[in-house]
Amino acid sequence: MKNIETKNLLLRPLTMEDTADVFAYSKSKNVGPRAGWKPHETIEETAEIMKTIFVGQENIWGIEKEKQIIGSIGLIEDPHRQNDQARMLGYALSEDHWGQGLMTEAARAVLAYGFDTLDLSLISVVHYPFNLGSQRVIEKCGFLYEGTIRRAEKIYTGEIRDIKAYSISSEEFR
Ligand SMILES: CC(C)(COP(=O)(O)OP(=O)(O)OC[C@H]1O[C@@H](n2cnc3c(N)ncnc32)[C@H](O)[C@@H]1OP(=O)(O)O)[C@@H](O)C(=O)NCCC(=O)NCCS
């Protein structure tokens, strides 16, 4: 898996040495719940999640800015599609860095990588209806709205949420 450089960011594989940086933003109540995951309570919990979800995984990048990991972004399996050439985009950013266009910059670069390097035919993304920041990232990247899947996801609290679904094809991206 290649590193991806953008104007302000380096997207690179995460290692266990990044655990403290990932914990620093993942403990916030404003980050994980917007994406459906529980805020991390201890650095040990972050280390466990790093081992199982992030480290050594293809197409999951840490977002580095000024030598610090401030978020993550990845192209993961799409649970709604049986298509080897489709992947789903997911991302989270430290709230200290919100509102500066950084996730849009990272997402555009990952879309280009997905279509140009991985030769994907479609990239999807979903967000909860209340997550207007993520919705704007998705719109700014040029995704097309497909519809709302009602009562689609049970999150860690047991609450069932609707998800708004989007996708972009390789032809639309180009
Ligand atoms: C969603 C998230 C990645 C956005 O990152 P970011 O770097 O702030 O995104 P950008 O700056 O590129 O774009 C955010 C856009 O949303 C807009 N926005 C943010 N909060 C908003 C709100 N409450 N209502 C309306 N628009 C909002 C910003 O103004 C900006 O749009 P603009 O460029 O047209 O002004 C970040 O907030 C985050 O990590 N949230 C927690 C995890 C999460 O939600 N992950 C995604 C799960 S689907």
PDB file of C-alpha atoms and ligand atoms in Angstrom, residues 30-31 34-35 91-93 97-105 126-127 131-134 136-137 140, ligand 1:
ATOM      1  CA  ASN A  30     -17.658  14.322  19.491  1.00  0.00           C
ATOM      2  CA  VAL A  31     -15.770  12.015  17.132  1.00  0.00           C
ATOM      3  CA  ARG A  34     -20.840  10.655  14.800  1.00  0.00           C
ATOM      4  CA  ALA A  35     -19.466   7.612  12.956  1.00  0.00           C
ATOM      5  CA  TYR A  91     -13.019   8.537   7.907  1.00  0.00           C
ATOM      6  CA  ALA A  92     -12.620  10.366  11.210  1.00  0.00           C
ATOM      7  CA  LEU A  93     -10.623  13.444  12.176  1.00  0.00           C
ATOM      8  CA  HIS A  97      -8.654  20.120  13.006  1.00  0.00           C
ATOM      9  CA  TRP A  98     -12.274  20.288  11.844  1.00  0.00           C
ATOM     10  CA  GLY A  99     -13.490  22.933   9.435  1.00  0.00           C
ATOM     11  CA  GLN A 100     -10.216  23.492   7.562  1.00  0.00           C
ATOM     12  CA  GLY A 101     -11.046  21.408   4.511  1.00  0.00           C
ATOM     13  CA  LEU A 102      -8.655  18.652   5.582  1.00  0.00           C
ATOM     14  CA  MET A 103     -10.994  15.658   5.297  1.00  0.00           C
ATOM     15  CA  THR A 104     -12.216  16.804   1.902  1.00  0.00           C
ATOM     16  CA  GLU A 105      -8.558  17.021   0.821  1.00  0.00           C
ATOM     17  CA  VAL A 126     -22.733   6.636   4.225  1.00  0.00           C
ATOM     18  CA  HIS A 127     -23.472   9.067   7.043  1.00  0.00           C
ATOM     19  CA  ASN A 131     -23.890  14.436  10.582  1.00  0.00           C
ATOM     20  CA  LEU A 132     -23.952  17.521   8.392  1.00  0.00           C
ATOM     21  CA  GLY A 133     -20.171  17.974   8.407  1.00  0.00           C
ATOM     22  CA  SER A 134     -19.704  14.539   6.863  1.00  0.00           C
ATOM     23  CA  ARG A 136     -20.674  18.324   3.188  1.00  0.00           C
ATOM     24  CA  VAL A 137     -17.424  16.375   2.748  1.00  0.00           C
ATOM     25  CA  LYS A 140     -17.775  18.388  -2.002  1.00  0.00           C
TER      26      LYS A 140
HETATM   27  C1  LIG B   1     -16.949  14.732   9.329  1.00  0.00           C
HETATM   28  C2  LIG B   1     -15.499  15.177   9.458  1.00  0.00           C
HETATM   29  C3  LIG B   1     -14.584  14.113   8.928  1.00  0.00           C
HETATM   30  C4  LIG B   1     -15.309  16.455   8.637  1.00  0.00           C
HETATM   31  O1  LIG B   1     -13.940  16.786   8.594  1.00  0.00           O
HETATM   32  P1  LIG B   1     -13.463  18.274   8.219  1.00  0.00           P
HETATM   33  O2  LIG B   1     -12.001  18.235   7.925  1.00  0.00           O
HETATM   34  O3  LIG B   1     -13.949  19.216   9.234  1.00  0.00           O
HETATM   35  O4  LIG B   1     -14.246  18.477   6.870  1.00  0.00           O
HETATM   36  P2  LIG B   1     -14.067  19.681   5.831  1.00  0.00           P
HETATM   37  O5  LIG B   1     -13.499  20.874   6.545  1.00  0.00           O
HETATM   38  O6  LIG B   1     -13.330  19.150   4.668  1.00  0.00           O
HETATM   39  O7  LIG B   1     -15.580  19.957   5.402  1.00  0.00           O
HETATM   40  C5  LIG B   1     -16.582  20.108   6.386  1.00  0.00           C
HETATM   41  C6  LIG B   1     -17.750  20.852   5.803  1.00  0.00           C
HETATM   42  O8  LIG B   1     -18.896  20.643   6.624  1.00  0.00           O
HETATM   43  C7  LIG B   1     -19.409  21.880   7.042  1.00  0.00           C
HETATM   44  N1  LIG B   1     -19.999  21.658   8.367  1.00  0.00           N
HETATM   45  C8  LIG B   1     -19.390  21.236   9.481  1.00  0.00           C
HETATM   46  N2  LIG B   1     -20.291  21.130  10.481  1.00  0.00           N
HETATM   47  C9  LIG B   1     -21.486  21.467   9.963  1.00  0.00           C
HETATM   48  C10 LIG B   1     -22.804  21.579  10.489  1.00  0.00           C
HETATM   49  N3  LIG B   1     -23.062  21.262  11.754  1.00  0.00           N
HETATM   50  N4  LIG B   1     -23.793  21.976   9.659  1.00  0.00           N
HETATM   51  C11 LIG B   1     -23.543  22.270   8.365  1.00  0.00           C
HETATM   52  N5  LIG B   1     -22.317  22.185   7.811  1.00  0.00           N
HETATM   53  C12 LIG B   1     -21.302  21.794   8.607  1.00  0.00           C
HETATM   54  C13 LIG B   1     -18.217  22.815   7.037  1.00  0.00           C
HETATM   55  O9  LIG B   1     -18.612  24.170   6.985  1.00  0.00           O
HETATM   56  C14 LIG B   1     -17.531  22.344   5.753  1.00  0.00           C
HETATM   57  O10 LIG B   1     -18.236  22.768   4.603  1.00  0.00           O
HETATM   58  P3  LIG B   1     -17.759  24.028   3.699  1.00  0.00           P
HETATM   59  O11 LIG B   1     -16.379  23.715   3.229  1.00  0.00           O
HETATM   60  O12 LIG B   1     -18.775  24.076   2.619  1.00  0.00           O
HETATM   61  O13 LIG B   1     -17.783  25.220   4.618  1.00  0.00           O
HETATM   62  C15 LIG B   1     -15.137  15.469  10.927  1.00  0.00           C
HETATM   63  O14 LIG B   1     -16.057  16.389  11.448  1.00  0.00           O
HETATM   64  C16 LIG B   1     -15.152  14.226  11.802  1.00  0.00           C
HETATM   65  O15 LIG B   1     -14.170  13.504  11.897  1.00  0.00           O
HETATM   66  N6  LIG B   1     -16.286  13.957  12.471  1.00  0.00           N
HETATM   67  C17 LIG B   1     -16.382  12.822  13.403  1.00  0.00           C
HETATM   68  C18 LIG B   1     -16.304  11.469  12.725  1.00  0.00           C
HETATM   69  C19 LIG B   1     -17.242  11.383  11.533  1.00  0.00           C
HETATM   70  O16 LIG B   1     -18.251  12.040  11.488  1.00  0.00           O
HETATM   71  N7  LIG B   1     -16.860  10.562  10.565  1.00  0.00           N
HETATM   72  C20 LIG B   1     -17.645  10.380   9.377  1.00  0.00           C
HETATM   73  C21 LIG B   1     -18.669   9.324   9.578  1.00  0.00           C
HETATM   74  S1  LIG B   1     -19.735   9.204   8.152  1.00  0.00           S
END
